[in-house]
Amino acid sequence: MNATAEAATTDLPWLKKYPAAVKWDSKFEPKPLWRILDDAVAAFPDKMLVDFLGKTFSYAEIGEMVNKAAKGFQSIGVGKGIKVGLFLPNCPQYVISYFGILKAGGTVVNYSPLYSESELEHQIEDSHTDMMVTLNLKALYPKMEHLLPQTRLKKLIVGTMQEVLPFPKSLLFPLVKGKEIAKVPDDDSHVWFGDLLRQGSDYAPAEIDPSEEIAVLQYTGGTTGVSKGAMLTHANLAANAEQARMMFSNCEEGKEVFMGVLPFFHVFAMTSVMNMAIKMGAGIVMHPRFELGPVLKDITKKRPTVMAGVPTMFL
């Protein structure tokens, strides 16, 4: 770049809002998205990655479960070109599945639990989603049960709340919340999430071109017609996590705690909460949905240092 062009670029008004340490021309090495998790597991194995309703999981524990999930996904046919949907609220299964699918070589497709069946059907067919990860909750599972025979879906991977809740909540959940639990058939089109993690952790690492291969299909809100799938490569999302990390230059590696209440299935929270937190070795106090009382209680008790949100939440 010549001196005149460089001077013109540095005069751009938005650059004045950048933190002093952030350079507009920073370079980012294309890399597989799962590298941000592996790097954090190596650097902060004993640090808390997830606090879900009081049950905590360290980076090492999540890293091991991701490797087991990768093996499990490969055992049911996930590999390059296979799309796996996540029809989940914020929960440990989301993080484990997200990185497990990527390590298996597949592509993640995010689904909003708020979508109608017709919107979900369009997205399943448009994205070529063959498998879907969800929970055995009546707020989620019945939609996928209904769509299984009507769409290209071949398998549902079904998790439970009991497997990620602390004791004694895990014991009490079926008793207290029994009416919220859906009945799941025992057949070849269903796989329990817990069984997926029992296949070992010796997955076959996927060889990918980070700049070309799609990590996530992220569907738009459909405000100008039907929802459309934005193709996000491994390099796109890995760079996004690094860019976001750079903008928070006052945060310390391995010492921050994020309030994870924005939905991870939305691109905002996927990058600015989940991936950025992992990039800096931070913990995530995870909530399945925004409820003012529980969120304020956890802010007081667990002292998160970073919270991404929308104006309505802050008001």
PDB file of C-alpha atoms in Angstrom:
ATOM      1  CA  MET A   1       0.000   0.000   0.000  1.00  0.00           C
ATOM      2  CA  ASN A   2       1.417   3.412  -0.939  1.00  0.00           C
ATOM      3  CA  ALA A   3       1.686   6.281   1.557  1.00  0.00           C
ATOM      4  CA  THR A   4      -1.317   8.152   0.111  1.00  0.00           C
ATOM      5  CA  ALA A   5      -3.590   5.092   0.319  1.00  0.00           C
ATOM      6  CA  GLU A   6      -2.367   4.295   3.829  1.00  0.00           C
ATOM      7  CA  ALA A   7      -3.049   7.828   5.027  1.00  0.00           C
ATOM      8  CA  ALA A   8      -6.547   7.731   3.507  1.00  0.00           C
ATOM      9  CA  THR A   9      -7.247   4.417   5.236  1.00  0.00           C
ATOM     10  CA  THR A  10      -6.104   5.600   8.652  1.00  0.00           C
ATOM     11  CA  ASP A  11      -8.462   8.594   8.342  1.00  0.00           C
ATOM     12  CA  LEU A  12     -11.525   6.320   8.273  1.00  0.00           C
ATOM     13  CA  PRO A  13     -13.731   7.462  11.174  1.00  0.00           C
ATOM     14  CA  TRP A  14     -14.526   4.028  12.598  1.00  0.00           C
ATOM     15  CA  LEU A  15     -10.823   3.306  13.196  1.00  0.00           C
ATOM     16  CA  LYS A  16     -10.872   5.969  15.911  1.00  0.00           C
ATOM     17  CA  LYS A  17     -13.204   3.699  17.911  1.00  0.00           C
ATOM     18  CA  TYR A  18     -10.773   0.769  17.868  1.00  0.00           C
ATOM     19  CA  PRO A  19      -8.851   0.006  21.087  1.00  0.00           C
ATOM     20  CA  ALA A  20      -5.262   1.221  20.851  1.00  0.00           C
ATOM     21  CA  ALA A  21      -3.882  -2.326  20.625  1.00  0.00           C
ATOM     22  CA  VAL A  22      -6.092  -3.276  17.642  1.00  0.00           C
ATOM     23  CA  LYS A  23      -4.591  -2.842  14.181  1.00  0.00           C
ATOM     24  CA  TRP A  24      -6.966  -2.563  11.243  1.00  0.00           C
ATOM     25  CA  ASP A  25      -4.626  -4.584   8.998  1.00  0.00           C
ATOM     26  CA  SER A  26      -4.121  -7.543  11.384  1.00  0.00           C
ATOM     27  CA  LYS A  27      -3.563 -10.877   9.635  1.00  0.00           C
ATOM     28  CA  PHE A  28      -5.257 -14.125  10.673  1.00  0.00           C
ATOM     29  CA  GLU A  29      -3.958 -17.572   9.795  1.00  0.00           C
ATOM     30  CA  PRO A  30      -6.687 -19.794   8.299  1.00  0.00           C
ATOM     31  CA  LYS A  31      -7.250 -22.658  10.731  1.00  0.00           C
ATOM     32  CA  PRO A  32      -9.853 -25.310  11.597  1.00  0.00           C
ATOM     33  CA  LEU A  33     -12.361 -23.796  14.013  1.00  0.00           C
ATOM     34  CA  TRP A  34     -11.880 -26.588  16.557  1.00  0.00           C
ATOM     35  CA  ARG A  35      -8.279 -25.403  17.017  1.00  0.00           C
ATOM     36  CA  ILE A  36      -9.492 -22.632  19.345  1.00  0.00           C
ATOM     37  CA  LEU A  37     -10.897 -25.298  21.683  1.00  0.00           C
ATOM     38  CA  ASP A  38      -7.863 -27.580  21.494  1.00  0.00           C
ATOM     39  CA  ASP A  39      -5.537 -24.646  22.229  1.00  0.00           C
ATOM     40  CA  ALA A  40      -7.618 -23.619  25.261  1.00  0.00           C
ATOM     41  CA  VAL A  41      -7.788 -27.207  26.552  1.00  0.00           C
ATOM     42  CA  ALA A  42      -3.986 -27.409  26.358  1.00  0.00           C
ATOM     43  CA  ALA A  43      -3.485 -24.042  28.066  1.00  0.00           C
ATOM     44  CA  PHE A  44      -6.255 -24.169  30.707  1.00  0.00           C
ATOM     45  CA  PRO A  45      -7.184 -27.851  31.293  1.00  0.00           C
ATOM     46  CA  ASP A  46      -8.390 -27.345  34.871  1.00  0.00           C
ATOM     47  CA  LYS A  47     -10.227 -24.054  34.307  1.00  0.00           C
ATOM     48  CA  MET A  48     -14.020 -24.034  34.277  1.00  0.00           C
ATOM     49  CA  LEU A  49     -15.413 -23.830  30.746  1.00  0.00           C
ATOM     50  CA  VAL A  50     -19.120 -24.398  31.470  1.00  0.00           C
ATOM     51  CA  ASP A  51     -21.246 -23.724  34.543  1.00  0.00           C
ATOM     52  CA  PHE A  52     -24.718 -25.013  33.687  1.00  0.00           C
ATOM     53  CA  LEU A  53     -27.268 -24.409  36.407  1.00  0.00           C
ATOM     54  CA  GLY A  54     -24.632 -25.197  39.028  1.00  0.00           C
ATOM     55  CA  LYS A  55     -22.855 -28.129  37.364  1.00  0.00           C
ATOM     56  CA  THR A  56     -19.377 -27.249  36.160  1.00  0.00           C
ATOM     57  CA  PHE A  57     -17.267 -28.777  33.405  1.00  0.00           C
ATOM     58  CA  SER A  58     -13.560 -28.005  32.982  1.00  0.00           C
ATOM     59  CA  TYR A  59     -11.834 -27.390  29.668  1.00  0.00           C
ATOM     60  CA  ALA A  60     -10.256 -30.849  29.903  1.00  0.00           C
ATOM     61  CA  GLU A  61     -13.639 -32.492  30.551  1.00  0.00           C
ATOM     62  CA  ILE A  62     -15.356 -30.713  27.669  1.00  0.00           C
ATOM     63  CA  GLY A  63     -12.376 -31.423  25.409  1.00  0.00           C
ATOM     64  CA  GLU A  64     -12.595 -35.146  26.183  1.00  0.00           C
ATOM     65  CA  MET A  65     -16.368 -35.206  25.588  1.00  0.00           C
ATOM     66  CA  VAL A  66     -15.909 -33.379  22.273  1.00  0.00           C
ATOM     67  CA  ASN A  67     -13.442 -36.048  21.124  1.00  0.00           C
ATOM     68  CA  LYS A  68     -15.894 -38.753  22.192  1.00  0.00           C
ATOM     69  CA  ALA A  69     -18.703 -36.966  20.368  1.00  0.00           C
ATOM     70  CA  ALA A  70     -16.526 -36.768  17.223  1.00  0.00           C
ATOM     71  CA  LYS A  71     -16.005 -40.536  17.403  1.00  0.00           C
ATOM     72  CA  GLY A  72     -19.707 -41.087  18.052  1.00  0.00           C
ATOM     73  CA  PHE A  73     -20.777 -38.876  15.165  1.00  0.00           C
ATOM     74  CA  GLN A  74     -18.381 -40.651  12.822  1.00  0.00           C
ATOM     75  CA  SER A  75     -19.806 -44.005  13.950  1.00  0.00           C
ATOM     76  CA  ILE A  76     -23.268 -42.962  12.689  1.00  0.00           C
ATOM     77  CA  GLY A  77     -21.997 -41.618   9.389  1.00  0.00           C
ATOM     78  CA  VAL A  78     -20.944 -38.011   9.975  1.00  0.00           C
ATOM     79  CA  GLY A  79     -18.071 -36.890   7.799  1.00  0.00           C
ATOM     80  CA  LYS A  80     -17.257 -34.377   5.086  1.00  0.00           C
ATOM     81  CA  GLY A  81     -20.380 -33.099   3.376  1.00  0.00           C
ATOM     82  CA  ILE A  82     -22.761 -34.290   6.116  1.00  0.00           C
ATOM     83  CA  LYS A  83     -24.920 -31.582   7.716  1.00  0.00           C
ATOM     84  CA  VAL A  84     -25.925 -32.008  11.364  1.00  0.00           C
ATOM     85  CA  GLY A  85     -28.495 -29.670  12.897  1.00  0.00           C
ATOM     86  CA  LEU A  86     -28.467 -28.327  16.449  1.00  0.00           C
ATOM     87  CA  PHE A  87     -32.012 -27.795  17.745  1.00  0.00           C
ATOM     88  CA  LEU A  88     -30.968 -26.840  21.241  1.00  0.00           C
ATOM     89  CA  PRO A  89     -31.062 -24.090  23.849  1.00  0.00           C
ATOM     90  CA  ASN A  90     -27.828 -23.082  25.572  1.00  0.00           C
ATOM     91  CA  CYS A  91     -26.644 -26.273  27.268  1.00  0.00           C
ATOM     92  CA  PRO A  92     -23.442 -28.353  27.494  1.00  0.00           C
ATOM     93  CA  GLN A  93     -24.700 -30.623  24.691  1.00  0.00           C
ATOM     94  CA  TYR A  94     -24.619 -27.625  22.353  1.00  0.00           C
ATOM     95  CA  VAL A  95     -20.895 -26.939  22.883  1.00  0.00           C
ATOM     96  CA  ILE A  96     -19.977 -30.640  22.799  1.00  0.00           C
ATOM     97  CA  SER A  97     -21.984 -31.321  19.634  1.00  0.00           C
ATOM     98  CA  TYR A  98     -20.824 -28.165  17.846  1.00  0.00           C
ATOM     99  CA  PHE A  99     -17.127 -28.984  18.127  1.00  0.00           C
ATOM    100  CA  GLY A 100     -17.684 -32.751  17.888  1.00  0.00           C
ATOM    101  CA  ILE A 101     -19.439 -32.374  14.519  1.00  0.00           C
ATOM    102  CA  LEU A 102     -16.638 -30.145  13.231  1.00  0.00           C
ATOM    103  CA  LYS A 103     -13.924 -32.575  14.380  1.00  0.00           C
ATOM    104  CA  ALA A 104     -15.816 -35.421  12.698  1.00  0.00           C
ATOM    105  CA  GLY A 105     -15.630 -33.444   9.444  1.00  0.00           C
ATOM    106  CA  GLY A 106     -19.291 -32.448   9.303  1.00  0.00           C
ATOM    107  CA  THR A 107     -21.034 -29.095   9.026  1.00  0.00           C
ATOM    108  CA  VAL A 108     -23.110 -27.571  11.832  1.00  0.00           C
ATOM    109  CA  VAL A 109     -26.536 -26.142  10.947  1.00  0.00           C
ATOM    110  CA  ASN A 110     -28.054 -23.949  13.654  1.00  0.00           C
ATOM    111  CA  TYR A 111     -31.825 -24.156  14.234  1.00  0.00           C
ATOM    112  CA  SER A 112     -33.931 -21.837  16.345  1.00  0.00           C
ATOM    113  CA  PRO A 113     -36.251 -23.627  18.798  1.00  0.00           C
ATOM    114  CA  LEU A 114     -38.675 -20.735  18.195  1.00  0.00           C
ATOM    115  CA  TYR A 115     -39.203 -21.644  14.519  1.00  0.00           C
ATOM    116  CA  SER A 116     -42.498 -23.099  13.332  1.00  0.00           C
ATOM    117  CA  GLU A 117     -42.570 -26.571  11.782  1.00  0.00           C
ATOM    118  CA  SER A 118     -42.904 -25.092   8.281  1.00  0.00           C
ATOM    119  CA  GLU A 119     -39.813 -22.921   8.840  1.00  0.00           C
ATOM    120  CA  LEU A 120     -37.883 -25.900  10.214  1.00  0.00           C
ATOM    121  CA  GLU A 121     -38.955 -28.080   7.278  1.00  0.00           C
ATOM    122  CA  HIS A 122     -37.730 -25.483   4.781  1.00  0.00           C
ATOM    123  CA  GLN A 123     -34.383 -25.191   6.548  1.00  0.00           C
ATOM    124  CA  ILE A 124     -33.893 -28.978   6.802  1.00  0.00           C
ATOM    125  CA  GLU A 125     -34.521 -29.470   3.087  1.00  0.00           C
ATOM    126  CA  ASP A 126     -32.639 -26.362   1.959  1.00  0.00           C
ATOM    127  CA  SER A 127     -29.526 -27.191   4.020  1.00  0.00           C
ATOM    128  CA  HIS A 128     -29.630 -30.967   3.376  1.00  0.00           C
ATOM    129  CA  THR A 129     -29.572 -31.666   7.118  1.00  0.00           C
ATOM    130  CA  ASP A 130     -29.505 -35.452   7.648  1.00  0.00           C
ATOM    131  CA  MET A 131     -29.210 -35.598  11.440  1.00  0.00           C
ATOM    132  CA  MET A 132     -30.461 -33.415  14.270  1.00  0.00           C
ATOM    133  CA  VAL A 133     -29.315 -33.033  17.885  1.00  0.00           C
ATOM    134  CA  THR A 134     -32.048 -32.082  20.356  1.00  0.00           C
ATOM    135  CA  LEU A 135     -33.319 -32.765  23.901  1.00  0.00           C
ATOM    136  CA  ASN A 136     -36.136 -34.984  25.122  1.00  0.00           C
ATOM    137  CA  LEU A 137     -38.187 -31.974  26.204  1.00  0.00           C
ATOM    138  CA  LYS A 138     -41.747 -31.378  25.037  1.00  0.00           C
ATOM    139  CA  ALA A 139     -40.731 -27.831  24.078  1.00  0.00           C
ATOM    140  CA  LEU A 140     -38.327 -29.314  21.489  1.00  0.00           C
ATOM    141  CA  TYR A 141     -38.612 -32.997  20.674  1.00  0.00           C
ATOM    142  CA  PRO A 142     -42.213 -33.239  19.303  1.00  0.00           C
ATOM    143  CA  LYS A 143     -41.394 -30.864  16.419  1.00  0.00           C
ATOM    144  CA  MET A 144     -38.498 -33.056  15.319  1.00  0.00           C
ATOM    145  CA  GLU A 145     -40.459 -36.264  15.888  1.00  0.00           C
ATOM    146  CA  HIS A 146     -43.120 -34.915  13.534  1.00  0.00           C
ATOM    147  CA  LEU A 147     -40.592 -33.801  10.905  1.00  0.00           C
ATOM    148  CA  LEU A 148     -38.534 -37.025  10.960  1.00  0.00           C
ATOM    149  CA  PRO A 149     -40.790 -38.977   8.551  1.00  0.00           C
ATOM    150  CA  GLN A 150     -41.711 -35.881   6.501  1.00  0.00           C
ATOM    151  CA  THR A 151     -38.230 -34.615   5.635  1.00  0.00           C
ATOM    152  CA  ARG A 152     -34.789 -35.896   4.641  1.00  0.00           C
ATOM    153  CA  LEU A 153     -33.868 -36.321   8.337  1.00  0.00           C
ATOM    154  CA  LYS A 154     -32.505 -39.803   9.030  1.00  0.00           C
ATOM    155  CA  LYS A 155     -31.528 -39.679  12.705  1.00  0.00           C
ATOM    156  CA  LEU A 156     -32.298 -37.741  15.861  1.00  0.00           C
ATOM    157  CA  ILE A 157     -29.598 -37.572  18.542  1.00  0.00           C
ATOM    158  CA  VAL A 158     -31.455 -36.934  21.795  1.00  0.00           C
ATOM    159  CA  GLY A 159     -29.946 -35.599  25.003  1.00  0.00           C
ATOM    160  CA  THR A 160     -31.468 -35.210  28.452  1.00  0.00           C
ATOM    161  CA  MET A 161     -31.360 -32.546  31.116  1.00  0.00           C
ATOM    162  CA  GLN A 162     -30.521 -35.140  33.768  1.00  0.00           C
ATOM    163  CA  GLU A 163     -27.139 -35.877  32.177  1.00  0.00           C
ATOM    164  CA  VAL A 164     -25.967 -32.260  32.537  1.00  0.00           C
ATOM    165  CA  LEU A 165     -27.570 -31.197  35.850  1.00  0.00           C
ATOM    166  CA  PRO A 166     -25.768 -31.295  39.216  1.00  0.00           C
ATOM    167  CA  PHE A 167     -26.822 -33.672  41.978  1.00  0.00           C
ATOM    168  CA  PRO A 168     -29.518 -33.651  43.361  1.00  0.00           C
ATOM    169  CA  LYS A 169     -31.173 -31.658  40.529  1.00  0.00           C
ATOM    170  CA  SER A 170     -30.398 -34.515  38.157  1.00  0.00           C
ATOM    171  CA  LEU A 171     -32.295 -36.907  40.421  1.00  0.00           C
ATOM    172  CA  LEU A 172     -35.220 -34.577  41.032  1.00  0.00           C
ATOM    173  CA  PHE A 173     -35.736 -33.346  37.464  1.00  0.00           C
ATOM    174  CA  PRO A 174     -37.838 -36.339  36.274  1.00  0.00           C
ATOM    175  CA  LEU A 175     -39.952 -36.075  39.425  1.00  0.00           C
ATOM    176  CA  VAL A 176     -40.461 -32.313  39.472  1.00  0.00           C
ATOM    177  CA  LYS A 177     -40.471 -31.691  35.707  1.00  0.00           C
ATOM    178  CA  GLY A 178     -41.853 -35.019  34.506  1.00  0.00           C
ATOM    179  CA  LYS A 179     -44.651 -33.363  32.526  1.00  0.00           C
ATOM    180  CA  GLU A 180     -42.027 -31.510  30.461  1.00  0.00           C
ATOM    181  CA  ILE A 181     -40.245 -34.713  29.341  1.00  0.00           C
ATOM    182  CA  ALA A 182     -41.227 -36.238  25.991  1.00  0.00           C
ATOM    183  CA  LYS A 183     -41.372 -39.972  25.320  1.00  0.00           C
ATOM    184  CA  VAL A 184     -38.688 -41.030  22.830  1.00  0.00           C
ATOM    185  CA  PRO A 185     -39.059 -44.302  20.868  1.00  0.00           C
ATOM    186  CA  ASP A 186     -36.346 -46.949  20.907  1.00  0.00           C
ATOM    187  CA  ASP A 187     -35.577 -47.477  17.229  1.00  0.00           C
ATOM    188  CA  ASP A 188     -32.814 -47.094  14.638  1.00  0.00           C
ATOM    189  CA  SER A 189     -33.699 -43.486  13.858  1.00  0.00           C
ATOM    190  CA  HIS A 190     -32.938 -42.367  17.425  1.00  0.00           C
ATOM    191  CA  VAL A 191     -29.589 -42.224  19.242  1.00  0.00           C
ATOM    192  CA  TRP A 192     -29.234 -41.151  22.852  1.00  0.00           C
ATOM    193  CA  PHE A 193     -26.599 -38.455  23.299  1.00  0.00           C
ATOM    194  CA  GLY A 194     -25.112 -40.391  26.213  1.00  0.00           C
ATOM    195  CA  ASP A 195     -24.644 -43.448  23.982  1.00  0.00           C
ATOM    196  CA  LEU A 196     -22.952 -41.266  21.365  1.00  0.00           C
ATOM    197  CA  LEU A 197     -20.230 -40.511  23.926  1.00  0.00           C
ATOM    198  CA  ARG A 198     -19.623 -44.191  24.718  1.00  0.00           C
ATOM    199  CA  GLN A 199     -17.907 -45.060  21.429  1.00  0.00           C
ATOM    200  CA  GLY A 200     -14.428 -44.030  22.608  1.00  0.00           C
ATOM    201  CA  SER A 201     -12.440 -40.917  21.754  1.00  0.00           C
ATOM    202  CA  ASP A 202     -10.175 -42.221  18.968  1.00  0.00           C
ATOM    203  CA  TYR A 203     -11.913 -40.333  16.162  1.00  0.00           C
ATOM    204  CA  ALA A 204     -10.294 -39.999  12.727  1.00  0.00           C
ATOM    205  CA  PRO A 205      -9.165 -36.334  12.413  1.00  0.00           C
ATOM    206  CA  ALA A 206     -10.804 -34.699   9.411  1.00  0.00           C
ATOM    207  CA  GLU A 207      -8.486 -33.130   6.844  1.00  0.00           C
ATOM    208  CA  ILE A 208     -10.000 -29.850   5.714  1.00  0.00           C
ATOM    209  CA  ASP A 209      -9.110 -26.700   3.837  1.00  0.00           C
ATOM    210  CA  PRO A 210     -10.099 -24.042   6.420  1.00  0.00           C
ATOM    211  CA  SER A 211     -10.515 -21.319   3.797  1.00  0.00           C
ATOM    212  CA  GLU A 212     -12.861 -23.343   1.617  1.00  0.00           C
ATOM    213  CA  GLU A 213     -14.794 -25.820   3.754  1.00  0.00           C
ATOM    214  CA  ILE A 214     -18.000 -24.834   5.507  1.00  0.00           C
ATOM    215  CA  ALA A 215     -18.025 -25.112   9.302  1.00  0.00           C
ATOM    216  CA  VAL A 216     -21.494 -23.644   9.918  1.00  0.00           C
ATOM    217  CA  LEU A 217     -24.592 -22.945   7.859  1.00  0.00           C
ATOM    218  CA  GLN A 218     -26.169 -20.001   9.664  1.00  0.00           C
ATOM    219  CA  TYR A 219     -29.709 -19.187   8.565  1.00  0.00           C
ATOM    220  CA  THR A 220     -30.912 -15.605   8.315  1.00  0.00           C
ATOM    221  CA  GLY A 221     -34.066 -14.308   9.952  1.00  0.00           C
ATOM    222  CA  GLY A 222     -35.979 -14.401   6.664  1.00  0.00           C
ATOM    223  CA  THR A 223     -37.034 -10.751   6.836  1.00  0.00           C
ATOM    224  CA  THR A 224     -36.891 -10.386   3.024  1.00  0.00           C
ATOM    225  CA  GLY A 225     -38.347 -13.776   2.103  1.00  0.00           C
ATOM    226  CA  VAL A 226     -37.510 -17.329   3.129  1.00  0.00           C
ATOM    227  CA  SER A 227     -34.586 -17.851   5.482  1.00  0.00           C
ATOM    228  CA  LYS A 228     -31.265 -18.300   3.665  1.00  0.00           C
ATOM    229  CA  GLY A 229     -28.203 -20.243   4.773  1.00  0.00           C
ATOM    230  CA  ALA A 230     -25.039 -18.144   5.083  1.00  0.00           C
ATOM    231  CA  MET A 231     -21.948 -20.282   4.425  1.00  0.00           C
ATOM    232  CA  LEU A 232     -19.322 -19.691   7.128  1.00  0.00           C
ATOM    233  CA  THR A 233     -15.953 -21.382   6.658  1.00  0.00           C
ATOM    234  CA  HIS A 234     -13.658 -22.594   9.414  1.00  0.00           C
ATOM    235  CA  ALA A 235     -11.339 -19.688   8.586  1.00  0.00           C
ATOM    236  CA  ASN A 236     -14.244 -17.192   8.764  1.00  0.00           C
ATOM    237  CA  LEU A 237     -15.296 -18.221  12.258  1.00  0.00           C
ATOM    238  CA  ALA A 238     -11.794 -18.769  13.658  1.00  0.00           C
ATOM    239  CA  ALA A 239     -10.867 -15.244  12.476  1.00  0.00           C
ATOM    240  CA  ASN A 240     -14.115 -13.866  13.956  1.00  0.00           C
ATOM    241  CA  ALA A 241     -13.173 -15.319  17.360  1.00  0.00           C
ATOM    242  CA  GLU A 242      -9.689 -13.786  17.130  1.00  0.00           C
ATOM    243  CA  GLN A 243     -11.077 -10.409  15.996  1.00  0.00           C
ATOM    244  CA  ALA A 244     -13.562 -10.353  18.869  1.00  0.00           C
ATOM    245  CA  ARG A 245     -10.795 -11.309  21.301  1.00  0.00           C
ATOM    246  CA  MET A 246      -8.635  -8.439  20.062  1.00  0.00           C
ATOM    247  CA  MET A 247     -11.427  -5.917  20.597  1.00  0.00           C
ATOM    248  CA  PHE A 248     -11.610  -6.964  24.271  1.00  0.00           C
ATOM    249  CA  SER A 249      -7.958  -6.162  24.862  1.00  0.00           C
ATOM    250  CA  ASN A 250      -8.568  -5.443  28.575  1.00  0.00           C
ATOM    251  CA  CYS A 251      -9.624  -9.060  29.232  1.00  0.00           C
ATOM    252  CA  GLU A 252      -7.060 -11.485  30.671  1.00  0.00           C
ATOM    253  CA  GLU A 253      -6.427 -14.960  29.302  1.00  0.00           C
ATOM    254  CA  GLY A 254      -7.844 -17.686  31.528  1.00  0.00           C
ATOM    255  CA  LYS A 255      -9.332 -15.242  34.057  1.00  0.00           C
ATOM    256  CA  GLU A 256     -12.650 -14.033  32.611  1.00  0.00           C
ATOM    257  CA  VAL A 257     -16.177 -15.414  33.114  1.00  0.00           C
ATOM    258  CA  PHE A 258     -18.875 -14.777  30.488  1.00  0.00           C
ATOM    259  CA  MET A 259     -22.602 -14.665  31.162  1.00  0.00           C
ATOM    260  CA  GLY A 260     -23.906 -17.017  28.454  1.00  0.00           C
ATOM    261  CA  VAL A 261     -27.573 -16.116  28.188  1.00  0.00           C
ATOM    262  CA  LEU A 262     -27.869 -15.015  24.549  1.00  0.00           C
ATOM    263  CA  PRO A 263     -28.787 -18.069  22.405  1.00  0.00           C
ATOM    264  CA  PHE A 264     -25.770 -19.822  20.882  1.00  0.00           C
ATOM    265  CA  PHE A 265     -27.832 -20.825  17.828  1.00  0.00           C
ATOM    266  CA  HIS A 266     -27.737 -17.124  16.877  1.00  0.00           C
ATOM    267  CA  VAL A 267     -24.560 -15.894  15.210  1.00  0.00           C
ATOM    268  CA  PHE A 268     -24.081 -13.063  17.768  1.00  0.00           C
ATOM    269  CA  ALA A 269     -23.735 -15.354  20.779  1.00  0.00           C
ATOM    270  CA  MET A 270     -22.043 -18.149  18.838  1.00  0.00           C
ATOM    271  CA  THR A 271     -19.103 -15.825  18.124  1.00  0.00           C
ATOM    272  CA  SER A 272     -19.211 -13.135  20.819  1.00  0.00           C
ATOM    273  CA  VAL A 273     -19.947 -15.465  23.726  1.00  0.00           C
ATOM    274  CA  MET A 274     -19.108 -19.123  23.036  1.00  0.00           C
ATOM    275  CA  ASN A 275     -16.229 -18.908  20.560  1.00  0.00           C
ATOM    276  CA  MET A 276     -14.668 -15.740  21.995  1.00  0.00           C
ATOM    277  CA  ALA A 277     -14.830 -17.097  25.555  1.00  0.00           C
ATOM    278  CA  ILE A 278     -13.126 -20.304  24.447  1.00  0.00           C
ATOM    279  CA  LYS A 279     -10.529 -18.339  22.483  1.00  0.00           C
ATOM    280  CA  MET A 280      -9.458 -16.549  25.692  1.00  0.00           C
ATOM    281  CA  GLY A 281      -9.827 -19.530  28.047  1.00  0.00           C
ATOM    282  CA  ALA A 282     -12.795 -17.989  29.837  1.00  0.00           C
ATOM    283  CA  GLY A 283     -15.619 -19.676  31.699  1.00  0.00           C
ATOM    284  CA  ILE A 284     -19.271 -19.476  30.603  1.00  0.00           C
ATOM    285  CA  VAL A 285     -22.124 -19.263  33.124  1.00  0.00           C
ATOM    286  CA  MET A 286     -24.710 -20.803  30.852  1.00  0.00           C
ATOM    287  CA  HIS A 287     -28.492 -20.221  30.945  1.00  0.00           C
ATOM    288  CA  PRO A 288     -30.973 -22.000  28.637  1.00  0.00           C
ATOM    289  CA  ARG A 289     -32.985 -18.763  28.301  1.00  0.00           C
ATOM    290  CA  PHE A 290     -33.092 -15.231  29.639  1.00  0.00           C
ATOM    291  CA  GLU A 291     -34.964 -15.038  32.947  1.00  0.00           C
ATOM    292  CA  LEU A 292     -34.241 -11.902  34.933  1.00  0.00           C
ATOM    293  CA  GLY A 293     -34.289 -13.430  38.431  1.00  0.00           C
ATOM    294  CA  PRO A 294     -31.893 -16.349  37.806  1.00  0.00           C
ATOM    295  CA  VAL A 295     -29.577 -14.156  35.719  1.00  0.00           C
ATOM    296  CA  LEU A 296     -29.319 -11.496  38.440  1.00  0.00           C
ATOM    297  CA  LYS A 297     -28.792 -14.205  41.051  1.00  0.00           C
ATOM    298  CA  ASP A 298     -25.879 -15.660  39.080  1.00  0.00           C
ATOM    299  CA  ILE A 299     -24.392 -12.210  38.430  1.00  0.00           C
ATOM    300  CA  THR A 300     -24.357 -11.678  42.197  1.00  0.00           C
ATOM    301  CA  LYS A 301     -23.135 -15.159  43.101  1.00  0.00           C
ATOM    302  CA  LYS A 302     -20.768 -16.097  40.259  1.00  0.00           C
ATOM    303  CA  ARG A 303     -19.456 -12.643  39.347  1.00  0.00           C
ATOM    304  CA  PRO A 304     -19.219 -12.880  35.542  1.00  0.00           C
ATOM    305  CA  THR A 305     -16.931 -10.235  34.066  1.00  0.00           C
ATOM    306  CA  VAL A 306     -18.365 -10.061  30.518  1.00  0.00           C
ATOM    307  CA  MET A 307     -21.993 -10.040  29.391  1.00  0.00           C
ATOM    308  CA  ALA A 308     -23.173  -9.743  25.811  1.00  0.00           C
ATOM    309  CA  GLY A 309     -26.811  -8.829  25.452  1.00  0.00           C
ATOM    310  CA  VAL A 310     -29.451  -6.855  23.582  1.00  0.00           C
ATOM    311  CA  PRO A 311     -30.986  -3.554  24.758  1.00  0.00           C
ATOM    312  CA  THR A 312     -34.197  -5.140  26.063  1.00  0.00           C
ATOM    313  CA  MET A 313     -32.216  -7.415  28.366  1.00  0.00           C
ATOM    314  CA  PHE A 314     -30.155  -4.579  29.800  1.00  0.00           C
ATOM    315  CA  LEU A 315     -33.220  -2.390  30.296  1.00  0.00           C
TER     316      LEU A 315
END
